[in-house]
Short mmCIF file of N, CA and C in Angstrom, two decimals:
data_model
loop_
_atom_site.label_atom_id
_atom_site.label_comp_id
_atom_site.label_asym_id
_atom_site.label_seq_id
_atom_site.Cartn_x
_atom_site.Cartn_y
_atom_site.Cartn_z
N LYS F 1 0.74 23.46 -15.58
CA LYS F 1 -0.08 22.73 -14.61
C LYS F 1 -0.51 21.37 -15.11
N SER F 2 -0.22 21.02 -16.35
CA SER F 2 -0.62 19.72 -16.87
C SER F 2 0.46 18.65 -16.69
N ILE F 3 1.58 18.99 -16.05
CA ILE F 3 2.66 18.04 -15.80
C ILE F 3 2.16 16.95 -14.85
N THR F 4 2.41 15.67 -15.20
CA THR F 4 1.99 14.57 -14.34
C THR F 4 3.16 13.83 -13.70
N GLU F 5 4.34 13.89 -14.31
CA GLU F 5 5.51 13.18 -13.78
C GLU F 5 6.76 14.00 -14.06
N ILE F 6 7.68 14.00 -13.09
CA ILE F 6 8.93 14.74 -13.23
C ILE F 6 10.08 13.84 -12.83
N THR F 7 11.13 13.83 -13.66
CA THR F 7 12.40 13.22 -13.30
C THR F 7 13.44 14.33 -13.39
N ILE F 8 14.05 14.66 -12.28
CA ILE F 8 15.03 15.74 -12.24
C ILE F 8 16.37 15.22 -12.78
N PRO F 9 16.98 15.93 -13.73
CA PRO F 9 18.24 15.47 -14.33
C PRO F 9 19.42 15.54 -13.36
N ASN F 10 20.47 14.80 -13.66
CA ASN F 10 21.64 14.65 -12.79
C ASN F 10 22.35 15.94 -12.44
N GLY F 11 22.37 16.93 -13.30
CA GLY F 11 23.11 18.17 -13.04
C GLY F 11 22.47 19.08 -11.99
N VAL F 12 21.26 18.83 -11.62
CA VAL F 12 20.54 19.68 -10.68
C VAL F 12 20.86 19.25 -9.24
N THR F 13 21.19 20.21 -8.37
CA THR F 13 21.51 19.90 -6.97
C THR F 13 20.48 20.47 -6.00
N LYS F 14 19.64 21.39 -6.47
CA LYS F 14 18.67 22.03 -5.59
C LYS F 14 17.34 22.22 -6.31
N ILE F 15 16.26 21.90 -5.61
CA ILE F 15 14.92 22.23 -6.08
C ILE F 15 14.58 23.54 -5.38
N GLY F 16 14.44 24.61 -6.11
CA GLY F 16 14.26 25.93 -5.53
C GLY F 16 12.89 26.18 -4.93
N GLU F 17 12.78 27.33 -4.27
CA GLU F 17 11.55 27.76 -3.61
C GLU F 17 10.38 27.80 -4.60
N SER F 18 9.31 27.13 -4.24
CA SER F 18 8.04 27.13 -5.00
C SER F 18 8.18 26.62 -6.44
N THR F 19 9.23 25.86 -6.73
CA THR F 19 9.50 25.41 -8.10
C THR F 19 8.31 24.73 -8.76
N PHE F 20 7.68 23.81 -8.08
CA PHE F 20 6.54 23.08 -8.65
C PHE F 20 5.24 23.38 -7.90
N SER F 21 5.22 24.47 -7.18
CA SER F 21 4.05 24.84 -6.39
C SER F 21 2.79 24.88 -7.24
N SER F 22 1.73 24.26 -6.74
CA SER F 22 0.41 24.25 -7.37
C SER F 22 0.36 23.54 -8.73
N CYS F 23 1.30 22.63 -8.98
CA CYS F 23 1.19 21.75 -10.16
C CYS F 23 0.19 20.67 -9.78
N GLU F 24 -1.07 20.99 -9.93
CA GLU F 24 -2.16 20.18 -9.39
C GLU F 24 -2.28 18.79 -10.00
N ASN F 25 -1.72 18.56 -11.19
CA ASN F 25 -1.82 17.24 -11.83
C ASN F 25 -0.56 16.39 -11.65
N LEU F 26 0.46 16.94 -10.98
CA LEU F 26 1.71 16.21 -10.75
C LEU F 26 1.47 15.03 -9.83
N LYS F 27 1.78 13.81 -10.32
CA LYS F 27 1.54 12.59 -9.53
C LYS F 27 2.81 11.95 -8.99
N SER F 28 3.93 12.10 -9.70
CA SER F 28 5.13 11.38 -9.32
C SER F 28 6.37 12.23 -9.58
N VAL F 29 7.34 12.17 -8.64
CA VAL F 29 8.59 12.91 -8.77
C VAL F 29 9.74 11.97 -8.47
N ASN F 30 10.74 11.97 -9.33
CA ASN F 30 11.96 11.19 -9.12
C ASN F 30 13.14 12.14 -9.04
N LEU F 31 13.83 12.11 -7.92
CA LEU F 31 15.01 12.94 -7.72
C LEU F 31 16.23 12.04 -7.76
N HIS F 32 17.31 12.51 -8.39
CA HIS F 32 18.54 11.72 -8.47
C HIS F 32 19.42 11.97 -7.24
N ASN F 33 20.51 11.26 -7.15
CA ASN F 33 21.37 11.28 -5.96
C ASN F 33 22.27 12.51 -5.83
N ASN F 34 22.17 13.50 -6.72
CA ASN F 34 22.95 14.74 -6.57
C ASN F 34 22.16 15.84 -5.88
N ILE F 35 20.88 15.67 -5.71
CA ILE F 35 20.03 16.67 -5.05
C ILE F 35 20.38 16.72 -3.57
N ASP F 36 20.64 17.94 -3.04
CA ASP F 36 20.91 18.06 -1.62
C ASP F 36 19.91 18.95 -0.88
N THR F 37 19.12 19.73 -1.61
CA THR F 37 18.19 20.66 -0.98
C THR F 37 16.86 20.69 -1.73
N ILE F 38 15.78 20.67 -0.97
CA ILE F 38 14.45 20.90 -1.51
C ILE F 38 13.95 22.18 -0.84
N GLY F 39 13.71 23.21 -1.66
CA GLY F 39 13.40 24.54 -1.15
C GLY F 39 12.00 24.71 -0.58
N GLN F 40 11.81 25.85 0.07
CA GLN F 40 10.54 26.20 0.70
C GLN F 40 9.39 26.13 -0.30
N GLY F 41 8.36 25.40 0.05
CA GLY F 41 7.17 25.32 -0.78
C GLY F 41 7.38 24.71 -2.15
N ALA F 42 8.46 23.95 -2.33
CA ALA F 42 8.82 23.41 -3.65
C ALA F 42 7.68 22.64 -4.31
N PHE F 43 6.92 21.89 -3.53
CA PHE F 43 5.81 21.09 -4.05
C PHE F 43 4.48 21.48 -3.39
N TYR F 44 4.44 22.67 -2.84
CA TYR F 44 3.26 23.19 -2.14
C TYR F 44 2.02 23.08 -3.03
N GLY F 45 0.98 22.47 -2.53
CA GLY F 45 -0.29 22.41 -3.25
C GLY F 45 -0.33 21.47 -4.44
N CYS F 46 0.61 20.54 -4.53
CA CYS F 46 0.57 19.53 -5.60
C CYS F 46 -0.41 18.45 -5.15
N ALA F 47 -1.67 18.74 -5.32
CA ALA F 47 -2.75 17.93 -4.75
C ALA F 47 -2.81 16.50 -5.29
N SER F 48 -2.25 16.24 -6.45
CA SER F 48 -2.29 14.89 -7.03
C SER F 48 -1.02 14.09 -6.75
N LEU F 49 -0.01 14.71 -6.13
CA LEU F 49 1.25 14.02 -5.87
C LEU F 49 1.03 12.83 -4.95
N GLU F 50 1.30 11.64 -5.45
CA GLU F 50 1.10 10.40 -4.70
C GLU F 50 2.40 9.84 -4.15
N SER F 51 3.49 10.03 -4.89
CA SER F 51 4.76 9.47 -4.44
C SER F 51 5.92 10.35 -4.85
N ILE F 52 6.93 10.32 -4.01
CA ILE F 52 8.18 11.02 -4.31
C ILE F 52 9.32 10.20 -3.73
N TYR F 53 10.34 9.99 -4.52
CA TYR F 53 11.55 9.33 -4.04
C TYR F 53 12.51 10.44 -3.62
N ILE F 54 12.88 10.47 -2.36
CA ILE F 54 13.83 11.46 -1.85
C ILE F 54 15.14 10.73 -1.57
N PRO F 55 16.19 11.01 -2.35
CA PRO F 55 17.45 10.26 -2.20
C PRO F 55 18.20 10.62 -0.92
N ASN F 56 19.13 9.76 -0.54
CA ASN F 56 19.93 9.97 0.66
C ASN F 56 20.85 11.18 0.58
N SER F 57 21.04 11.74 -0.60
CA SER F 57 21.88 12.93 -0.74
C SER F 57 21.20 14.19 -0.19
N VAL F 58 19.88 14.17 -0.02
CA VAL F 58 19.15 15.34 0.45
C VAL F 58 19.43 15.56 1.94
N ARG F 59 19.93 16.75 2.27
CA ARG F 59 20.26 17.10 3.65
C ARG F 59 19.33 18.16 4.23
N LYS F 60 18.62 18.88 3.34
CA LYS F 60 17.74 19.93 3.82
C LYS F 60 16.45 19.93 3.00
N ILE F 61 15.33 19.92 3.73
CA ILE F 61 14.02 20.09 3.11
C ILE F 61 13.38 21.26 3.85
N SER F 62 13.18 22.37 3.15
CA SER F 62 12.70 23.60 3.79
C SER F 62 11.21 23.57 4.06
N LYS F 63 10.78 24.54 4.86
CA LYS F 63 9.40 24.58 5.34
C LYS F 63 8.37 24.56 4.22
N SER F 64 7.28 23.91 4.52
CA SER F 64 6.11 23.83 3.63
C SER F 64 6.40 23.19 2.28
N ALA F 65 7.51 22.46 2.17
CA ALA F 65 7.88 21.87 0.87
C ALA F 65 6.79 20.97 0.31
N PHE F 66 6.06 20.26 1.17
CA PHE F 66 5.01 19.35 0.72
C PHE F 66 3.65 19.72 1.32
N TYR F 67 3.51 20.95 1.72
CA TYR F 67 2.26 21.43 2.32
C TYR F 67 1.10 21.24 1.34
N ASN F 68 0.02 20.68 1.83
CA ASN F 68 -1.21 20.51 1.05
C ASN F 68 -1.05 19.57 -0.16
N CYS F 69 -0.15 18.61 -0.04
CA CYS F 69 -0.05 17.54 -1.05
C CYS F 69 -1.02 16.45 -0.58
N THR F 70 -2.28 16.66 -0.84
CA THR F 70 -3.36 15.88 -0.23
C THR F 70 -3.42 14.43 -0.69
N SER F 71 -2.75 14.07 -1.77
CA SER F 71 -2.77 12.67 -2.25
C SER F 71 -1.53 11.89 -1.85
N LEU F 72 -0.54 12.55 -1.25
CA LEU F 72 0.69 11.89 -0.84
C LEU F 72 0.39 10.85 0.23
N LYS F 73 0.87 9.60 0.00
CA LYS F 73 0.53 8.49 0.90
C LYS F 73 1.70 7.99 1.73
N ASN F 74 2.85 7.82 1.12
CA ASN F 74 4.01 7.25 1.80
C ASN F 74 5.24 8.10 1.51
N VAL F 75 6.05 8.31 2.55
CA VAL F 75 7.29 9.06 2.38
C VAL F 75 8.38 8.40 3.21
N ASN F 76 9.52 8.17 2.60
CA ASN F 76 10.72 7.74 3.31
C ASN F 76 11.71 8.89 3.26
N LEU F 77 12.01 9.44 4.40
CA LEU F 77 12.95 10.56 4.45
C LEU F 77 14.37 10.03 4.55
N PRO F 78 15.33 10.73 3.93
CA PRO F 78 16.70 10.23 3.87
C PRO F 78 17.46 10.33 5.18
N GLU F 79 18.32 9.35 5.41
CA GLU F 79 19.24 9.39 6.54
C GLU F 79 20.18 10.56 6.29
N GLY F 80 20.47 11.33 7.31
CA GLY F 80 21.31 12.52 7.17
C GLY F 80 20.50 13.80 7.31
N LEU F 81 19.20 13.71 7.12
CA LEU F 81 18.32 14.86 7.34
C LEU F 81 18.30 15.14 8.84
N ARG F 82 18.55 16.39 9.24
CA ARG F 82 18.71 16.72 10.65
C ARG F 82 17.42 17.17 11.33
N TYR F 83 16.51 17.77 10.59
CA TYR F 83 15.29 18.25 11.22
C TYR F 83 14.11 18.23 10.24
N ILE F 84 12.92 18.21 10.82
CA ILE F 84 11.69 18.31 10.05
C ILE F 84 11.23 19.75 10.20
N ASP F 85 11.20 20.48 9.12
CA ASP F 85 10.91 21.91 9.16
C ASP F 85 9.41 22.20 9.37
N ILE F 86 9.12 23.43 9.64
CA ILE F 86 7.76 23.93 9.89
C ILE F 86 6.83 23.57 8.72
N GLN F 87 5.68 23.02 9.04
CA GLN F 87 4.62 22.70 8.08
C GLN F 87 5.08 21.82 6.91
N LEU F 88 6.11 21.04 7.12
CA LEU F 88 6.69 20.26 6.01
C LEU F 88 5.65 19.38 5.31
N PHE F 89 4.86 18.65 6.09
CA PHE F 89 3.83 17.77 5.52
C PHE F 89 2.43 18.16 6.00
N SER F 90 2.26 19.39 6.39
CA SER F 90 0.97 19.86 6.89
C SER F 90 -0.12 19.70 5.83
N ASN F 91 -1.25 19.19 6.27
CA ASN F 91 -2.43 18.99 5.43
C ASN F 91 -2.22 17.95 4.32
N CYS F 92 -1.31 17.02 4.53
CA CYS F 92 -1.17 15.87 3.63
C CYS F 92 -2.13 14.81 4.16
N GLU F 93 -3.39 15.03 3.92
CA GLU F 93 -4.44 14.27 4.60
C GLU F 93 -4.48 12.78 4.27
N ASN F 94 -3.86 12.34 3.18
CA ASN F 94 -3.83 10.91 2.86
C ASN F 94 -2.52 10.23 3.23
N LEU F 95 -1.62 10.96 3.88
CA LEU F 95 -0.36 10.37 4.32
C LEU F 95 -0.65 9.31 5.37
N THR F 96 -0.29 8.07 5.07
CA THR F 96 -0.54 6.97 6.01
C THR F 96 0.75 6.47 6.64
N ASN F 97 1.88 6.70 5.98
CA ASN F 97 3.15 6.17 6.47
C ASN F 97 4.27 7.18 6.23
N ILE F 98 5.00 7.47 7.31
CA ILE F 98 6.18 8.32 7.19
C ILE F 98 7.30 7.65 7.96
N THR F 99 8.44 7.49 7.31
CA THR F 99 9.60 6.91 7.97
C THR F 99 10.58 8.03 8.26
N LEU F 100 10.79 8.29 9.55
CA LEU F 100 11.72 9.33 9.97
C LEU F 100 13.10 8.70 10.17
N PRO F 101 14.13 9.31 9.61
CA PRO F 101 15.49 8.75 9.77
C PRO F 101 16.02 8.96 11.18
N LYS F 102 16.99 8.15 11.54
CA LYS F 102 17.60 8.22 12.87
C LYS F 102 18.36 9.53 13.08
N SER F 103 18.71 10.22 12.00
CA SER F 103 19.49 11.46 12.09
C SER F 103 18.66 12.67 12.53
N ILE F 104 17.36 12.57 12.54
CA ILE F 104 16.48 13.68 12.92
C ILE F 104 16.64 14.01 14.41
N SER F 105 16.75 15.31 14.73
CA SER F 105 16.84 15.70 16.14
C SER F 105 15.74 16.67 16.54
N TYR F 106 14.97 17.17 15.59
CA TYR F 106 14.02 18.23 15.86
C TYR F 106 12.84 18.11 14.90
N ILE F 107 11.63 18.27 15.43
CA ILE F 107 10.41 18.27 14.61
C ILE F 107 9.73 19.61 14.82
N GLY F 108 9.59 20.38 13.74
CA GLY F 108 9.09 21.75 13.81
C GLY F 108 7.58 21.88 13.98
N ASN F 109 7.15 23.11 14.21
CA ASN F 109 5.73 23.43 14.37
C ASN F 109 4.90 22.97 13.18
N ASN F 110 3.77 22.37 13.46
CA ASN F 110 2.80 21.97 12.44
C ASN F 110 3.38 21.06 11.35
N SER F 111 4.46 20.38 11.62
CA SER F 111 5.12 19.54 10.61
C SER F 111 4.19 18.53 9.96
N PHE F 112 3.33 17.93 10.77
CA PHE F 112 2.41 16.90 10.27
C PHE F 112 0.97 17.24 10.61
N SER F 113 0.66 18.48 10.83
CA SER F 113 -0.70 18.86 11.22
C SER F 113 -1.70 18.48 10.13
N SER F 114 -2.83 17.95 10.57
CA SER F 114 -3.94 17.55 9.68
C SER F 114 -3.57 16.44 8.70
N CYS F 115 -2.62 15.60 9.08
CA CYS F 115 -2.36 14.37 8.32
C CYS F 115 -3.37 13.35 8.85
N LYS F 116 -4.56 13.43 8.37
CA LYS F 116 -5.71 12.75 8.95
C LYS F 116 -5.69 11.23 8.85
N ASN F 117 -4.85 10.67 7.98
CA ASN F 117 -4.79 9.21 7.85
C ASN F 117 -3.53 8.59 8.42
N LEU F 118 -2.67 9.41 9.02
CA LEU F 118 -1.46 8.90 9.68
C LEU F 118 -1.87 8.12 10.92
N GLN F 119 -1.48 6.85 11.00
CA GLN F 119 -1.92 5.99 12.11
C GLN F 119 -0.89 5.78 13.19
N ASN F 120 0.38 5.73 12.82
CA ASN F 120 1.46 5.48 13.78
C ASN F 120 2.62 6.41 13.45
N ILE F 121 3.34 6.79 14.50
CA ILE F 121 4.56 7.56 14.28
C ILE F 121 5.63 7.05 15.24
N ASN F 122 6.80 6.82 14.68
CA ASN F 122 7.93 6.36 15.46
C ASN F 122 8.96 7.48 15.47
N ILE F 123 9.09 8.15 16.61
CA ILE F 123 10.02 9.26 16.75
C ILE F 123 11.40 8.67 17.10
N PRO F 124 12.40 8.88 16.24
CA PRO F 124 13.72 8.28 16.47
C PRO F 124 14.38 8.75 17.77
N ASP F 125 15.33 7.97 18.24
CA ASP F 125 16.01 8.23 19.50
C ASP F 125 16.73 9.58 19.55
N ASN F 126 17.21 10.11 18.44
CA ASN F 126 17.96 11.37 18.45
C ASN F 126 17.09 12.61 18.57
N VAL F 127 15.78 12.48 18.45
CA VAL F 127 14.89 13.65 18.53
C VAL F 127 14.84 14.15 19.97
N HIS F 128 15.16 15.43 20.14
CA HIS F 128 15.09 16.09 21.44
C HIS F 128 13.79 16.88 21.59
N THR F 129 13.32 17.46 20.49
CA THR F 129 12.20 18.40 20.56
C THR F 129 11.13 18.08 19.53
N ILE F 130 9.89 18.07 20.00
CA ILE F 130 8.72 18.05 19.12
C ILE F 130 8.01 19.37 19.39
N ASN F 131 8.00 20.25 18.44
CA ASN F 131 7.44 21.58 18.65
C ASN F 131 5.92 21.59 18.62
N GLY F 132 5.36 22.74 18.96
CA GLY F 132 3.93 22.91 19.09
C GLY F 132 3.15 22.54 17.85
N GLN F 133 2.03 21.89 18.06
CA GLN F 133 1.07 21.51 17.04
C GLN F 133 1.68 20.62 15.94
N ALA F 134 2.78 19.96 16.25
CA ALA F 134 3.46 19.14 15.25
C ALA F 134 2.54 18.08 14.63
N PHE F 135 1.66 17.49 15.44
CA PHE F 135 0.77 16.44 14.96
C PHE F 135 -0.70 16.77 15.23
N ILE F 136 -1.01 18.04 15.41
CA ILE F 136 -2.39 18.44 15.71
C ILE F 136 -3.34 18.01 14.59
N HIS F 137 -4.50 17.57 14.95
CA HIS F 137 -5.54 17.14 14.00
C HIS F 137 -5.16 15.90 13.18
N CYS F 138 -4.28 15.07 13.69
CA CYS F 138 -4.00 13.78 13.06
C CYS F 138 -5.01 12.80 13.64
N SER F 139 -6.21 12.86 13.13
CA SER F 139 -7.36 12.20 13.76
C SER F 139 -7.32 10.67 13.71
N SER F 140 -6.47 10.07 12.90
CA SER F 140 -6.35 8.61 12.85
C SER F 140 -5.14 8.09 13.63
N LEU F 141 -4.34 9.01 14.16
CA LEU F 141 -3.13 8.61 14.89
C LEU F 141 -3.51 7.81 16.13
N GLU F 142 -3.04 6.54 16.17
CA GLU F 142 -3.37 5.63 17.27
C GLU F 142 -2.20 5.39 18.22
N THR F 143 -0.98 5.33 17.66
CA THR F 143 0.18 4.94 18.47
C THR F 143 1.36 5.87 18.20
N ILE F 144 2.01 6.29 19.28
CA ILE F 144 3.19 7.14 19.20
C ILE F 144 4.31 6.45 19.96
N TYR F 145 5.46 6.32 19.32
CA TYR F 145 6.67 5.80 19.97
C TYR F 145 7.65 6.96 20.09
N LEU F 146 7.98 7.35 21.31
CA LEU F 146 8.90 8.46 21.54
C LEU F 146 10.27 7.91 21.86
N GLY F 147 11.29 8.39 21.16
CA GLY F 147 12.66 7.95 21.37
C GLY F 147 13.19 8.31 22.74
N ASN F 148 14.37 7.80 23.07
CA ASN F 148 14.89 7.93 24.43
C ASN F 148 15.59 9.25 24.74
N LYS F 149 15.65 10.19 23.78
CA LYS F 149 16.28 11.49 24.06
C LYS F 149 15.27 12.64 24.05
N ILE F 150 14.01 12.33 23.86
CA ILE F 150 13.01 13.39 23.81
C ILE F 150 12.96 14.11 25.16
N ASP F 151 13.13 15.44 25.14
CA ASP F 151 13.07 16.18 26.40
C ASP F 151 12.07 17.33 26.37
N SER F 152 11.46 17.59 25.22
CA SER F 152 10.51 18.68 25.15
C SER F 152 9.43 18.39 24.11
N ILE F 153 8.17 18.53 24.54
CA ILE F 153 7.03 18.39 23.64
C ILE F 153 6.24 19.69 23.73
N GLY F 154 6.09 20.37 22.61
CA GLY F 154 5.48 21.69 22.57
C GLY F 154 3.96 21.69 22.75
N THR F 155 3.42 22.87 22.92
CA THR F 155 2.00 23.10 23.15
C THR F 155 1.16 22.48 22.02
N SER F 156 0.17 21.73 22.41
CA SER F 156 -0.81 21.12 21.49
C SER F 156 -0.18 20.22 20.43
N ALA F 157 0.98 19.66 20.74
CA ALA F 157 1.68 18.81 19.76
C ALA F 157 0.82 17.66 19.27
N PHE F 158 0.01 17.10 20.14
CA PHE F 158 -0.84 15.97 19.77
C PHE F 158 -2.32 16.26 20.02
N SER F 159 -2.70 17.51 20.05
CA SER F 159 -4.11 17.88 20.27
C SER F 159 -4.97 17.41 19.09
N TYR F 160 -6.18 17.04 19.42
CA TYR F 160 -7.18 16.59 18.44
C TYR F 160 -6.75 15.33 17.69
N CYS F 161 -5.90 14.54 18.32
CA CYS F 161 -5.58 13.20 17.81
C CYS F 161 -6.61 12.28 18.47
N THR F 162 -7.79 12.30 17.94
CA THR F 162 -8.96 11.70 18.59
C THR F 162 -8.94 10.18 18.65
N SER F 163 -8.07 9.53 17.87
CA SER F 163 -7.97 8.06 17.88
C SER F 163 -6.80 7.55 18.72
N LEU F 164 -6.05 8.48 19.34
CA LEU F 164 -4.84 8.11 20.07
C LEU F 164 -5.14 7.14 21.21
N LYS F 165 -4.46 5.98 21.18
CA LYS F 165 -4.65 4.94 22.19
C LYS F 165 -3.40 4.71 23.03
N GLU F 166 -2.21 4.83 22.41
CA GLU F 166 -0.98 4.48 23.11
C GLU F 166 0.13 5.48 22.83
N ILE F 167 0.87 5.81 23.89
CA ILE F 167 2.10 6.58 23.76
C ILE F 167 3.17 5.79 24.49
N HIS F 168 4.21 5.40 23.77
CA HIS F 168 5.31 4.64 24.35
C HIS F 168 6.49 5.58 24.55
N ILE F 169 6.91 5.75 25.80
CA ILE F 169 8.02 6.63 26.13
C ILE F 169 9.18 5.78 26.64
N THR F 170 10.31 5.84 25.94
CA THR F 170 11.47 5.02 26.33
C THR F 170 12.46 5.81 27.18
N ASN F 171 12.35 7.14 27.19
CA ASN F 171 13.25 7.96 27.99
C ASN F 171 12.92 7.77 29.47
N PRO F 172 13.90 7.39 30.29
CA PRO F 172 13.63 7.19 31.71
C PRO F 172 13.24 8.49 32.43
N ILE F 173 13.62 9.65 31.84
CA ILE F 173 13.23 10.93 32.38
C ILE F 173 12.13 11.49 31.48
N PRO F 174 10.91 11.60 31.98
CA PRO F 174 9.81 12.08 31.14
C PRO F 174 10.09 13.45 30.55
N PRO F 175 9.66 13.69 29.31
CA PRO F 175 9.91 14.98 28.68
C PRO F 175 9.06 16.09 29.29
N ALA F 176 9.55 17.34 29.16
CA ALA F 176 8.78 18.51 29.57
C ALA F 176 7.68 18.69 28.54
N VAL F 177 6.46 18.84 29.00
CA VAL F 177 5.32 18.99 28.11
C VAL F 177 4.71 20.35 28.34
N CYS F 178 4.59 21.14 27.28
CA CYS F 178 3.94 22.46 27.37
C CYS F 178 2.45 22.27 27.20
N ILE F 179 1.70 22.88 28.07
CA ILE F 179 0.25 22.74 28.02
C ILE F 179 -0.38 24.03 27.54
#
């Protein structure tokens, strides 16, 4: 638990389930370009994690991989990632910026729930579905840009986004919204 920085060596291709879970002093992670998978809960509860470089080789990030990483501020997700899994960044309360790649087509339940400092989100054009409670309790979220293929927004996807001022919808056919 006293680890503060990790650089994953070149021979590793997968970060397994719960590998660094609850490493409370971990601040920085560097992954090389051979990594293709980050397992379920791999960095769950790494409360001091401030930054992580996720290379373009990563194609799958499993559910809750960064759940409760309360110090994480900025994340750039790699192009080629197809979906945002369940609770991926849930309770990352200091996350202020997330860049979603154009390759994303699906955002899972509670993916960004309680990201209290997230101010803007740009949903790429390829996203068809935003599942339930995906952004619930993002109390600083002010602006949402929805891509032109969005056709379904799940129950309470943006509930308790108390600062929400603008939603920009580019799809000429409004998405189905579950209430």
